[in-house]
Amino acid sequence: QKRKIEEMRLKQQQQQQEQQMKMEAAAAARNEEIARRQAEIKKKQEEQQATLAIRGVVQKVRTATAENFVEMQQELATVCATELEKTGAEEKMREECQKAIEMAKARVDAILAAGQKEADRKAEQERLKAEQEANMLKLVQELTELVEAAEEGTKCLDEVTKPLDEAAKDEKLTTDKVMSLAEAAETAGAEAKTKTKACTDFIMQRRQDLQVFKTGAPGAAGGESETKQNLAKLLTRIKEATRVADTALASAKDKKATAMKRAGALEKTKAIDAVFAKYDKDKDKMLSQKEIQAYAKGEFKFNLPQDCLKRIMEGPLVEEGKAGVAVASFHWLRATVGAARELERDMNRKKDREEKERILIGVKDKLVEKVKVVATAVETAHKDVIKAEEKIVDMRKKAMDAHYDKHDALAAETDKVIKTSRASYEKVKKTLDGLSSIVDPKYAKDVDAFLDTEAKALKIRMKRIELRLTRASNLTTRVRDEAKDTAVREIVTMKENVIKVIR
């Protein structure tokens, strides 16, 4: 029994030892696993840190500019040298770095190319601007010469038109002198206008170049170039020179009109004085009754009636205590003579009118009788036309039954009747047209007006007769044409039948 207990105790101790060993082995395994896991975590942390360090620099490379691209590329190479092996994905990270460098380089190259292109564009703009400025400077110089010539031409206009002002006060002024002065002023004005027009023509011819320059970029100083400012001033000077020339020409025209009026008045006064002196035979500066009569005969071929002469000598034209009409009243004498002449013409016109009316009364009575005779002749012509129309109807009926070769004879027979009717018509028409020839030609218009009313119905009737005769002639022509058409058709039909028989 004791031995069994000892064996059990030993066996129990042995089991305890085995269990202790198993526990120690499990603890060792756990500790080893923990150490392994901690090593893996530490390694992953190191890989992540290395990857983040490299990718941070990669991001810098991706956003690099042309100025810092090389520096960022070197920084990436440095960080790769120290951290690439720690990433755990060396090949993948190397490819990512290389791709970032290539993309950054392409972007920087594009930026550099665009910058170069922009620089070239600006250089070209500056070249074109300088060329444009040089061309415009040449244009402005040419325009300046034209403007200076135009301004020089307008300066002398006042001096040229000034004599016209002074001429208006000249008591010996003549229209020839005014025309001479005005011609000089107009010539100077035309020359000034030609010079100002040369300026505007130059602008119109070069307007495209000028427009391009006016709308171009501002000058280098930030404002308008001096050439552009000079161009604007020239345009203003052209407008002013044109205005001065137009004003001077208009003023010269007005001054010419004023001077011409004065010169005309002076010449008219001189002419009146000359006429007065011509008939003032006794040189007493007055026209006596005898001299007034001589004046009327000499100037107007008119004999003043004695009662008119008496009214002149006793009227207001002769001052109290004077023996005749003074030169101051000479224009009234001229008007009085004119009134007397008009009064005589009125009387003559009245006599002519009364004579005309007297003659026309007799003429109209005769014309009325002749119109009645013509009316009878028109009626006869009308009956002849009716006969012709009846003959036409008869001809058409016979033509319907007769062979076509008889149609021409029928038409000829009808034409004879139409010819007789037309002869009757022409005779009446000649008589009607010649009614006004029985009077003096100077009364022809009045007679024609009377006949237009008195013979209106006859003229209308004659017109209708003429239309009916024309229609009758057309109908006979139509009968002949129809006969010819029938003959042609018959020949064609005969020809076709012969051809059929031959075949």
PDB file of N, CA, C and O in Angstrom, residues 395-460:
ATOM      1  N   MET A 395     -71.648  89.070-147.754  1.00  0.00           N
ATOM      2  CA  MET A 395     -70.434  88.393-148.202  1.00  0.00           C
ATOM      3  C   MET A 395     -70.140  87.174-147.344  1.00  0.00           C
ATOM      4  O   MET A 395     -69.786  86.096-147.845  1.00  0.00           O
ATOM      5  N   ARG A 396     -70.276  87.290-146.062  1.00  0.00           N
ATOM      6  CA  ARG A 396     -69.984  86.184-145.155  1.00  0.00           C
ATOM      7  C   ARG A 396     -70.955  85.018-145.371  1.00  0.00           C
ATOM      8  O   ARG A 396     -70.562  83.840-145.292  1.00  0.00           O
ATOM      9  N   LYS A 397     -72.251  85.350-145.643  1.00  0.00           N
ATOM     10  CA  LYS A 397     -73.219  84.280-145.908  1.00  0.00           C
ATOM     11  C   LYS A 397     -72.846  83.530-147.188  1.00  0.00           C
ATOM     12  O   LYS A 397     -72.873  82.297-147.244  1.00  0.00           O
ATOM     13  N   LYS A 398     -72.527  84.281-148.257  1.00  0.00           N
ATOM     14  CA  LYS A 398     -72.164  83.650-149.520  1.00  0.00           C
ATOM     15  C   LYS A 398     -70.872  82.852-149.380  1.00  0.00           C
ATOM     16  O   LYS A 398     -70.709  81.791-149.990  1.00  0.00           O
ATOM     17  N   ALA A 399     -69.931  83.366-148.582  1.00  0.00           N
ATOM     18  CA  ALA A 399     -68.648  82.676-148.400  1.00  0.00           C
ATOM     19  C   ALA A 399     -68.831  81.330-147.722  1.00  0.00           C
ATOM     20  O   ALA A 399     -68.068  80.383-147.970  1.00  0.00           O
ATOM     21  N   MET A 400     -69.849  81.221-146.876  1.00  0.00           N
ATOM     22  CA  MET A 400     -70.100  79.959-146.179  1.00  0.00           C
ATOM     23  C   MET A 400     -70.540  78.874-147.148  1.00  0.00           C
ATOM     24  O   MET A 400     -70.261  77.677-146.948  1.00  0.00           O
ATOM     25  N   ASP A 401     -71.268  79.272-148.230  1.00  0.00           N
ATOM     26  CA  ASP A 401     -71.793  78.300-149.196  1.00  0.00           C
ATOM     27  C   ASP A 401     -70.875  78.133-150.399  1.00  0.00           C
ATOM     28  O   ASP A 401     -70.899  77.081-151.054  1.00  0.00           O
ATOM     29  N   ALA A 402     -70.082  79.161-150.712  1.00  0.00           N
ATOM     30  CA  ALA A 402     -69.256  79.131-151.920  1.00  0.00           C
ATOM     31  C   ALA A 402     -67.932  78.436-151.655  1.00  0.00           C
ATOM     32  O   ALA A 402     -67.474  78.306-150.514  1.00  0.00           O
ATOM     33  N   HIS A 403     -67.325  77.958-152.781  1.00  0.00           N
ATOM     34  CA  HIS A 403     -66.001  77.354-152.681  1.00  0.00           C
ATOM     35  C   HIS A 403     -65.000  78.437-152.308  1.00  0.00           C
ATOM     36  O   HIS A 403     -65.177  79.611-152.620  1.00  0.00           O
ATOM     37  N   TYR A 404     -63.921  78.007-151.640  1.00  0.00           N
ATOM     38  CA  TYR A 404     -62.970  79.001-151.133  1.00  0.00           C
ATOM     39  C   TYR A 404     -62.325  79.819-152.240  1.00  0.00           C
ATOM     40  O   TYR A 404     -61.891  80.937-152.029  1.00  0.00           O
ATOM     41  N   ASP A 405     -62.237  79.278-153.468  1.00  0.00           N
ATOM     42  CA  ASP A 405     -61.618  80.057-154.539  1.00  0.00           C
ATOM     43  C   ASP A 405     -62.510  81.206-155.008  1.00  0.00           C
ATOM     44  O   ASP A 405     -62.079  82.052-155.804  1.00  0.00           O
ATOM     45  N   LYS A 406     -63.774  81.252-154.522  1.00  0.00           N
ATOM     46  CA  LYS A 406     -64.675  82.355-154.849  1.00  0.00           C
ATOM     47  C   LYS A 406     -64.618  83.476-153.804  1.00  0.00           C
ATOM     48  O   LYS A 406     -65.172  84.554-154.009  1.00  0.00           O
ATOM     49  N   HIS A 407     -63.943  83.167-152.683  1.00  0.00           N
ATOM     50  CA  HIS A 407     -63.926  84.131-151.563  1.00  0.00           C
ATOM     51  C   HIS A 407     -63.227  85.430-151.938  1.00  0.00           C
ATOM     52  O   HIS A 407     -63.636  86.517-151.515  1.00  0.00           O
ATOM     53  N   ASP A 408     -62.165  85.348-152.687  1.00  0.00           N
ATOM     54  CA  ASP A 408     -61.415  86.553-153.054  1.00  0.00           C
ATOM     55  C   ASP A 408     -62.276  87.503-153.878  1.00  0.00           C
ATOM     56  O   ASP A 408     -62.238  88.716-153.685  1.00  0.00           O
ATOM     57  N   ALA A 409     -63.064  86.953-154.773  1.00  0.00           N
ATOM     58  CA  ALA A 409     -63.964  87.783-155.596  1.00  0.00           C
ATOM     59  C   ALA A 409     -65.027  88.438-154.734  1.00  0.00           C
ATOM     60  O   ALA A 409     -65.364  89.620-154.922  1.00  0.00           O
ATOM     61  N   LEU A 410     -65.572  87.661-153.770  1.00  0.00           N
ATOM     62  CA  LEU A 410     -66.577  88.220-152.854  1.00  0.00           C
ATOM     63  C   LEU A 410     -65.968  89.371-152.043  1.00  0.00           C
ATOM     64  O   LEU A 410     -66.595  90.413-151.843  1.00  0.00           O
ATOM     65  N   ALA A 411     -64.737  89.165-151.583  1.00  0.00           N
ATOM     66  CA  ALA A 411     -64.074  90.203-150.787  1.00  0.00           C
ATOM     67  C   ALA A 411     -63.801  91.445-151.637  1.00  0.00           C
ATOM     68  O   ALA A 411     -63.946  92.586-151.171  1.00  0.00           O
ATOM     69  N   ALA A 412     -63.389  91.249-152.879  1.00  0.00           N
ATOM     70  CA  ALA A 412     -63.122  92.381-153.764  1.00  0.00           C
ATOM     71  C   ALA A 412     -64.385  93.189-154.017  1.00  0.00           C
ATOM     72  O   ALA A 412     -64.363  94.435-154.036  1.00  0.00           O
ATOM     73  N   GLU A 413     -65.483  92.502-154.204  1.00  0.00           N
ATOM     74  CA  GLU A 413     -66.766  93.190-154.417  1.00  0.00           C
ATOM     75  C   GLU A 413     -67.153  94.006-153.188  1.00  0.00           C
ATOM     76  O   GLU A 413     -67.618  95.147-153.300  1.00  0.00           O
ATOM     77  N   THR A 414     -66.908  93.433-152.019  1.00  0.00           N
ATOM     78  CA  THR A 414     -67.214  94.152-150.768  1.00  0.00           C
ATOM     79  C   THR A 414     -66.280  95.335-150.571  1.00  0.00           C
ATOM     80  O   THR A 414     -66.679  96.392-150.080  1.00  0.00           O
ATOM     81  N   ASP A 415     -65.001  95.171-150.964  1.00  0.00           N
ATOM     82  CA  ASP A 415     -64.026  96.258-150.820  1.00  0.00           C
ATOM     83  C   ASP A 415     -64.450  97.495-151.611  1.00  0.00           C
ATOM     84  O   ASP A 415     -64.171  98.632-151.203  1.00  0.00           O
ATOM     85  N   LYS A 416     -65.119  97.281-152.755  1.00  0.00           N
ATOM     86  CA  LYS A 416     -65.578  98.420-153.553  1.00  0.00           C
ATOM     87  C   LYS A 416     -66.591  99.242-152.767  1.00  0.00           C
ATOM     88  O   LYS A 416     -66.537 100.486-152.754  1.00  0.00           O
ATOM     89  N   VAL A 417     -67.509  98.570-152.090  1.00  0.00           N
ATOM     90  CA  VAL A 417     -68.515  99.281-151.288  1.00  0.00           C
ATOM     91  C   VAL A 417     -67.840 100.003-150.123  1.00  0.00           C
ATOM     92  O   VAL A 417     -68.160 101.158-149.808  1.00  0.00           O
ATOM     93  N   ILE A 418     -66.869  99.304-149.506  1.00  0.00           N
ATOM     94  CA  ILE A 418     -66.146  99.919-148.372  1.00  0.00           C
ATOM     95  C   ILE A 418     -65.364 101.134-148.863  1.00  0.00           C
ATOM     96  O   ILE A 418     -65.312 102.178-148.182  1.00  0.00           O
ATOM     97  N   LYS A 419     -64.762 101.046-150.055  1.00  0.00           N
ATOM     98  CA  LYS A 419     -63.997 102.154-150.607  1.00  0.00           C
ATOM     99  C   LYS A 419     -64.882 103.361-150.851  1.00  0.00           C
ATOM    100  O   LYS A 419     -64.498 104.509-150.571  1.00  0.00           O
ATOM    101  N   THR A 420     -66.093 103.124-151.350  1.00  0.00           N
ATOM    102  CA  THR A 420     -67.039 104.220-151.573  1.00  0.00           C
ATOM    103  C   THR A 420     -67.412 104.877-150.252  1.00  0.00           C
ATOM    104  O   THR A 420     -67.462 106.106-150.135  1.00  0.00           O
ATOM    105  N   SER A 421     -67.663 104.040-149.240  1.00  0.00           N
ATOM    106  CA  SER A 421     -68.024 104.570-147.907  1.00  0.00           C
ATOM    107  C   SER A 421     -66.876 105.374-147.316  1.00  0.00           C
ATOM    108  O   SER A 421     -67.080 106.438-146.727  1.00  0.00           O
ATOM    109  N   ARG A 422     -65.629 104.874-147.483  1.00  0.00           N
ATOM    110  CA  ARG A 422     -64.478 105.586-146.914  1.00  0.00           C
ATOM    111  C   ARG A 422     -64.249 106.902-147.635  1.00  0.00           C
ATOM    112  O   ARG A 422     -63.862 107.907-147.010  1.00  0.00           O
ATOM    113  N   ALA A 423     -64.476 106.938-148.950  1.00  0.00           N
ATOM    114  CA  ALA A 423     -64.339 108.186-149.690  1.00  0.00           C
ATOM    115  C   ALA A 423     -65.341 109.215-149.189  1.00  0.00           C
ATOM    116  O   ALA A 423     -65.014 110.402-149.014  1.00  0.00           O
ATOM    117  N   SER A 424     -66.561 108.765-148.919  1.00  0.00           N
ATOM    118  CA  SER A 424     -67.580 109.663-148.361  1.00  0.00           C
ATOM    119  C   SER A 424     -67.152 110.168-146.981  1.00  0.00           C
ATOM    120  O   SER A 424     -67.277 111.356-146.662  1.00  0.00           O
ATOM    121  N   TYR A 425     -66.578 109.258-146.200  1.00  0.00           N
ATOM    122  CA  TYR A 425     -66.115 109.623-144.841  1.00  0.00           C
ATOM    123  C   TYR A 425     -64.969 110.641-144.909  1.00  0.00           C
ATOM    124  O   TYR A 425     -64.964 111.638-144.183  1.00  0.00           O
ATOM    125  N   GLU A 426     -63.983 110.393-145.782  1.00  0.00           N
ATOM    126  CA  GLU A 426     -62.822 111.282-145.887  1.00  0.00           C
ATOM    127  C   GLU A 426     -63.247 112.674-146.346  1.00  0.00           C
ATOM    128  O   GLU A 426     -62.706 113.692-145.889  1.00  0.00           O
ATOM    129  N   LYS A 427     -64.235 112.735-147.252  1.00  0.00           N
ATOM    130  CA  LYS A 427     -64.720 114.037-147.743  1.00  0.00           C
ATOM    131  C   LYS A 427     -65.356 114.827-146.612  1.00  0.00           C
ATOM    132  O   LYS A 427     -65.095 116.032-146.453  1.00  0.00           O
ATOM    133  N   VAL A 428     -66.169 114.142-145.787  1.00  0.00           N
ATOM    134  CA  VAL A 428     -66.814 114.825-144.667  1.00  0.00           C
ATOM    135  C   VAL A 428     -65.766 115.260-143.644  1.00  0.00           C
ATOM    136  O   VAL A 428     -65.823 116.372-143.103  1.00  0.00           O
ATOM    137  N   LYS A 429     -64.792 114.403-143.400  1.00  0.00           N
ATOM    138  CA  LYS A 429     -63.753 114.719-142.410  1.00  0.00           C
ATOM    139  C   LYS A 429     -62.942 115.936-142.843  1.00  0.00           C
ATOM    140  O   LYS A 429     -62.605 116.810-142.026  1.00  0.00           O
ATOM    141  N   LYS A 430     -62.617 115.989-144.138  1.00  0.00           N
ATOM    142  CA  LYS A 430     -61.869 117.136-144.657  1.00  0.00           C
ATOM    143  C   LYS A 430     -62.676 118.418-144.502  1.00  0.00           C
ATOM    144  O   LYS A 430     -62.131 119.477-144.134  1.00  0.00           O
ATOM    145  N   THR A 431     -63.970 118.319-144.773  1.00  0.00           N
ATOM    146  CA  THR A 431     -64.831 119.508-144.615  1.00  0.00           C
ATOM    147  C   THR A 431     -64.899 119.936-143.158  1.00  0.00           C
ATOM    148  O   THR A 431     -64.805 121.133-142.831  1.00  0.00           O
ATOM    149  N   LEU A 432     -65.012 118.964-142.257  1.00  0.00           N
ATOM    150  CA  LEU A 432     -65.112 119.269-140.823  1.00  0.00           C
ATOM    151  C   LEU A 432     -63.813 119.870-140.303  1.00  0.00           C
ATOM    152  O   LEU A 432     -63.830 120.840-139.529  1.00  0.00           O
ATOM    153  N   ASP A 433     -62.684 119.314-140.740  1.00  0.00           N
ATOM    154  CA  ASP A 433     -61.385 119.835-140.274  1.00  0.00           C
ATOM    155  C   ASP A 433     -61.095 121.221-140.835  1.00  0.00           C
ATOM    156  O   ASP A 433     -60.341 121.994-140.240  1.00  0.00           O
ATOM    157  N   GLY A 434     -61.693 121.569-141.978  1.00  0.00           N
ATOM    158  CA  GLY A 434     -61.393 122.853-142.597  1.00  0.00           C
ATOM    159  C   GLY A 434     -62.361 123.964-142.249  1.00  0.00           C
ATOM    160  O   GLY A 434     -62.303 125.045-142.839  1.00  0.00           O
ATOM    161  N   LEU A 435     -63.257 123.723-141.277  1.00  0.00           N
ATOM    162  CA  LEU A 435     -64.228 124.764-140.912  1.00  0.00           C
ATOM    163  C   LEU A 435     -63.552 126.014-140.375  1.00  0.00           C
ATOM    164  O   LEU A 435     -63.985 127.135-140.652  1.00  0.00           O
ATOM    165  N   SER A 436     -62.471 125.845-139.596  1.00  0.00           N
ATOM    166  CA  SER A 436     -61.817 127.005-138.967  1.00  0.00           C
ATOM    167  C   SER A 436     -60.966 127.793-139.939  1.00  0.00           C
ATOM    168  O   SER A 436     -60.476 128.878-139.607  1.00  0.00           O
ATOM    169  N   SER A 437     -60.752 127.286-141.157  1.00  0.00           N
ATOM    170  CA  SER A 437     -59.879 127.975-142.112  1.00  0.00           C
ATOM    171  C   SER A 437     -60.557 129.173-142.776  1.00  0.00           C
ATOM    172  O   SER A 437     -59.922 129.903-143.522  1.00  0.00           O
ATOM    173  N   ILE A 438     -61.830 129.400-142.488  1.00  0.00           N
ATOM    174  CA  ILE A 438     -62.552 130.495-143.143  1.00  0.00           C
ATOM    175  C   ILE A 438     -62.320 131.827-142.446  1.00  0.00           C
ATOM    176  O   ILE A 438     -62.799 132.864-142.911  1.00  0.00           O
ATOM    177  N   VAL A 439     -61.610 131.813-141.295  1.00  0.00           N
ATOM    178  CA  VAL A 439     -61.411 133.051-140.528  1.00  0.00           C
ATOM    179  C   VAL A 439     -59.935 133.409-140.507  1.00  0.00           C
ATOM    180  O   VAL A 439     -59.066 132.622-140.890  1.00  0.00           O
ATOM    181  N   ASP A 440     -59.665 134.626-140.046  1.00  0.00           N
ATOM    182  CA  ASP A 440     -58.298 135.109-139.888  1.00  0.00           C
ATOM    183  C   ASP A 440     -57.563 134.179-138.910  1.00  0.00           C
ATOM    184  O   ASP A 440     -58.100 133.804-137.874  1.00  0.00           O
ATOM    185  N   PRO A 441     -56.301 133.794-139.207  1.00  0.00           N
ATOM    186  CA  PRO A 441     -55.548 132.879-138.322  1.00  0.00           C
ATOM    187  C   PRO A 441     -55.457 133.350-136.876  1.00  0.00           C
ATOM    188  O   PRO A 441     -55.366 132.527-135.969  1.00  0.00           O
ATOM    189  N   LYS A 442     -55.501 134.680-136.651  1.00  0.00           N
ATOM    190  CA  LYS A 442     -55.379 135.164-135.279  1.00  0.00           C
ATOM    191  C   LYS A 442     -56.611 134.848-134.455  1.00  0.00           C
ATOM    192  O   LYS A 442     -56.595 134.956-133.223  1.00  0.00           O
ATOM    193  N   TYR A 443     -57.699 134.472-135.113  1.00  0.00           N
ATOM    194  CA  TYR A 443     -58.908 134.079-134.380  1.00  0.00           C
ATOM    195  C   TYR A 443     -59.083 132.563-134.375  1.00  0.00           C
ATOM    196  O   TYR A 443     -60.128 132.046-133.951  1.00  0.00           O
ATOM    197  N   ALA A 444     -58.081 131.838-134.847  1.00  0.00           N
ATOM    198  CA  ALA A 444     -58.214 130.385-135.006  1.00  0.00           C
ATOM    199  C   ALA A 444     -58.491 129.700-133.664  1.00  0.00           C
ATOM    200  O   ALA A 444     -59.311 128.780-133.591  1.00  0.00           O
ATOM    201  N   LYS A 445     -57.803 130.104-132.608  1.00  0.00           N
ATOM    202  CA  LYS A 445     -58.007 129.460-131.305  1.00  0.00           C
ATOM    203  C   LYS A 445     -59.436 129.614-130.817  1.00  0.00           C
ATOM    204  O   LYS A 445     -60.047 128.672-130.307  1.00  0.00           O
ATOM    205  N   ASP A 446     -59.968 130.832-130.968  1.00  0.00           N
ATOM    206  CA  ASP A 446     -61.343 131.060-130.524  1.00  0.00           C
ATOM    207  C   ASP A 446     -62.322 130.232-131.359  1.00  0.00           C
ATOM    208  O   ASP A 446     -63.280 129.657-130.819  1.00  0.00           O
ATOM    209  N   VAL A 447     -62.075 130.156-132.682  1.00  0.00           N
ATOM    210  CA  VAL A 447     -62.958 129.373-133.553  1.00  0.00           C
ATOM    211  C   VAL A 447     -62.873 127.884-133.207  1.00  0.00           C
ATOM    212  O   VAL A 447     -63.889 127.179-133.150  1.00  0.00           O
ATOM    213  N   ASP A 448     -61.640 127.401-132.954  1.00  0.00           N
ATOM    214  CA  ASP A 448     -61.469 125.992-132.589  1.00  0.00           C
ATOM    215  C   ASP A 448     -62.201 125.675-131.284  1.00  0.00           C
ATOM    216  O   ASP A 448     -62.824 124.611-131.153  1.00  0.00           O
ATOM    217  N   ALA A 449     -62.123 126.576-130.320  1.00  0.00           N
ATOM    218  CA  ALA A 449     -62.828 126.369-129.055  1.00  0.00           C
ATOM    219  C   ALA A 449     -64.338 126.312-129.281  1.00  0.00           C
ATOM    220  O   ALA A 449     -65.053 125.487-128.680  1.00  0.00           O
ATOM    221  N   PHE A 450     -64.838 127.193-130.166  1.00  0.00           N
ATOM    222  CA  PHE A 450     -66.275 127.194-130.477  1.00  0.00           C
ATOM    223  C   PHE A 450     -66.680 125.886-131.157  1.00  0.00           C
ATOM    224  O   PHE A 450     -67.710 125.275-130.830  1.00  0.00           O
ATOM    225  N   LEU A 451     -65.841 125.445-132.114  1.00  0.00           N
ATOM    226  CA  LEU A 451     -66.148 124.208-132.840  1.00  0.00           C
ATOM    227  C   LEU A 451     -66.071 122.973-131.938  1.00  0.00           C
ATOM    228  O   LEU A 451     -66.814 122.007-132.128  1.00  0.00           O
ATOM    229  N   ASP A 452     -65.156 123.017-130.955  1.00  0.00           N
ATOM    230  CA  ASP A 452     -65.054 121.881-130.035  1.00  0.00           C
ATOM    231  C   ASP A 452     -66.372 121.640-129.306  1.00  0.00           C
ATOM    232  O   ASP A 452     -66.726 120.502-128.981  1.00  0.00           O
ATOM    233  N   THR A 453     -67.086 122.741-129.067  1.00  0.00           N
ATOM    234  CA  THR A 453     -68.383 122.610-128.394  1.00  0.00           C
ATOM    235  C   THR A 453     -69.509 122.346-129.406  1.00  0.00           C
ATOM    236  O   THR A 453     -70.330 121.441-129.215  1.00  0.00           O
ATOM    237  N   GLU A 454     -69.500 123.118-130.489  1.00  0.00           N
ATOM    238  CA  GLU A 454     -70.613 123.053-131.437  1.00  0.00           C
ATOM    239  C   GLU A 454     -70.600 121.743-132.244  1.00  0.00           C
ATOM    240  O   GLU A 454     -71.668 121.183-132.539  1.00  0.00           O
ATOM    241  N   ALA A 455     -69.418 121.288-132.611  1.00  0.00           N
ATOM    242  CA  ALA A 455     -69.320 120.099-133.469  1.00  0.00           C
ATOM    243  C   ALA A 455     -68.823 118.880-132.714  1.00  0.00           C
ATOM    244  O   ALA A 455     -68.350 117.910-133.321  1.00  0.00           O
ATOM    245  N   LYS A 456     -68.920 118.895-131.416  1.00  0.00           N
ATOM    246  CA  LYS A 456     -68.424 117.779-130.611  1.00  0.00           C
ATOM    247  C   LYS A 456     -69.128 116.468-130.965  1.00  0.00           C
ATOM    248  O   LYS A 456     -68.490 115.427-131.160  1.00  0.00           O
ATOM    249  N   ALA A 457     -70.463 116.527-131.064  1.00  0.00           N
ATOM    250  CA  ALA A 457     -71.232 115.311-131.380  1.00  0.00           C
ATOM    251  C   ALA A 457     -70.855 114.771-132.755  1.00  0.00           C
ATOM    252  O   ALA A 457     -70.742 113.551-132.953  1.00  0.00           O
ATOM    253  N   LEU A 458     -70.625 115.692-133.719  1.00  0.00           N
ATOM    254  CA  LEU A 458     -70.251 115.252-135.058  1.00  0.00           C
ATOM    255  C   LEU A 458     -68.888 114.561-135.065  1.00  0.00           C
ATOM    256  O   LEU A 458     -68.697 113.541-135.741  1.00  0.00           O
ATOM    257  N   LYS A 459     -67.938 115.100-134.295  1.00  0.00           N
ATOM    258  CA  LYS A 459     -66.603 114.513-134.239  1.00  0.00           C
ATOM    259  C   LYS A 459     -66.648 113.120-133.613  1.00  0.00           C
ATOM    260  O   LYS A 459     -65.956 112.195-134.062  1.00  0.00           O
ATOM    261  N   ILE A 460     -67.476 112.989-132.581  1.00  0.00           N
ATOM    262  CA  ILE A 460     -67.611 111.669-131.952  1.00  0.00           C
ATOM    263  C   ILE A 460     -68.210 110.666-132.945  1.00  0.00           C
ATOM    264  O   ILE A 460     -67.759 109.518-133.064  1.00  0.00           O
TER     265      ILE A 460
END
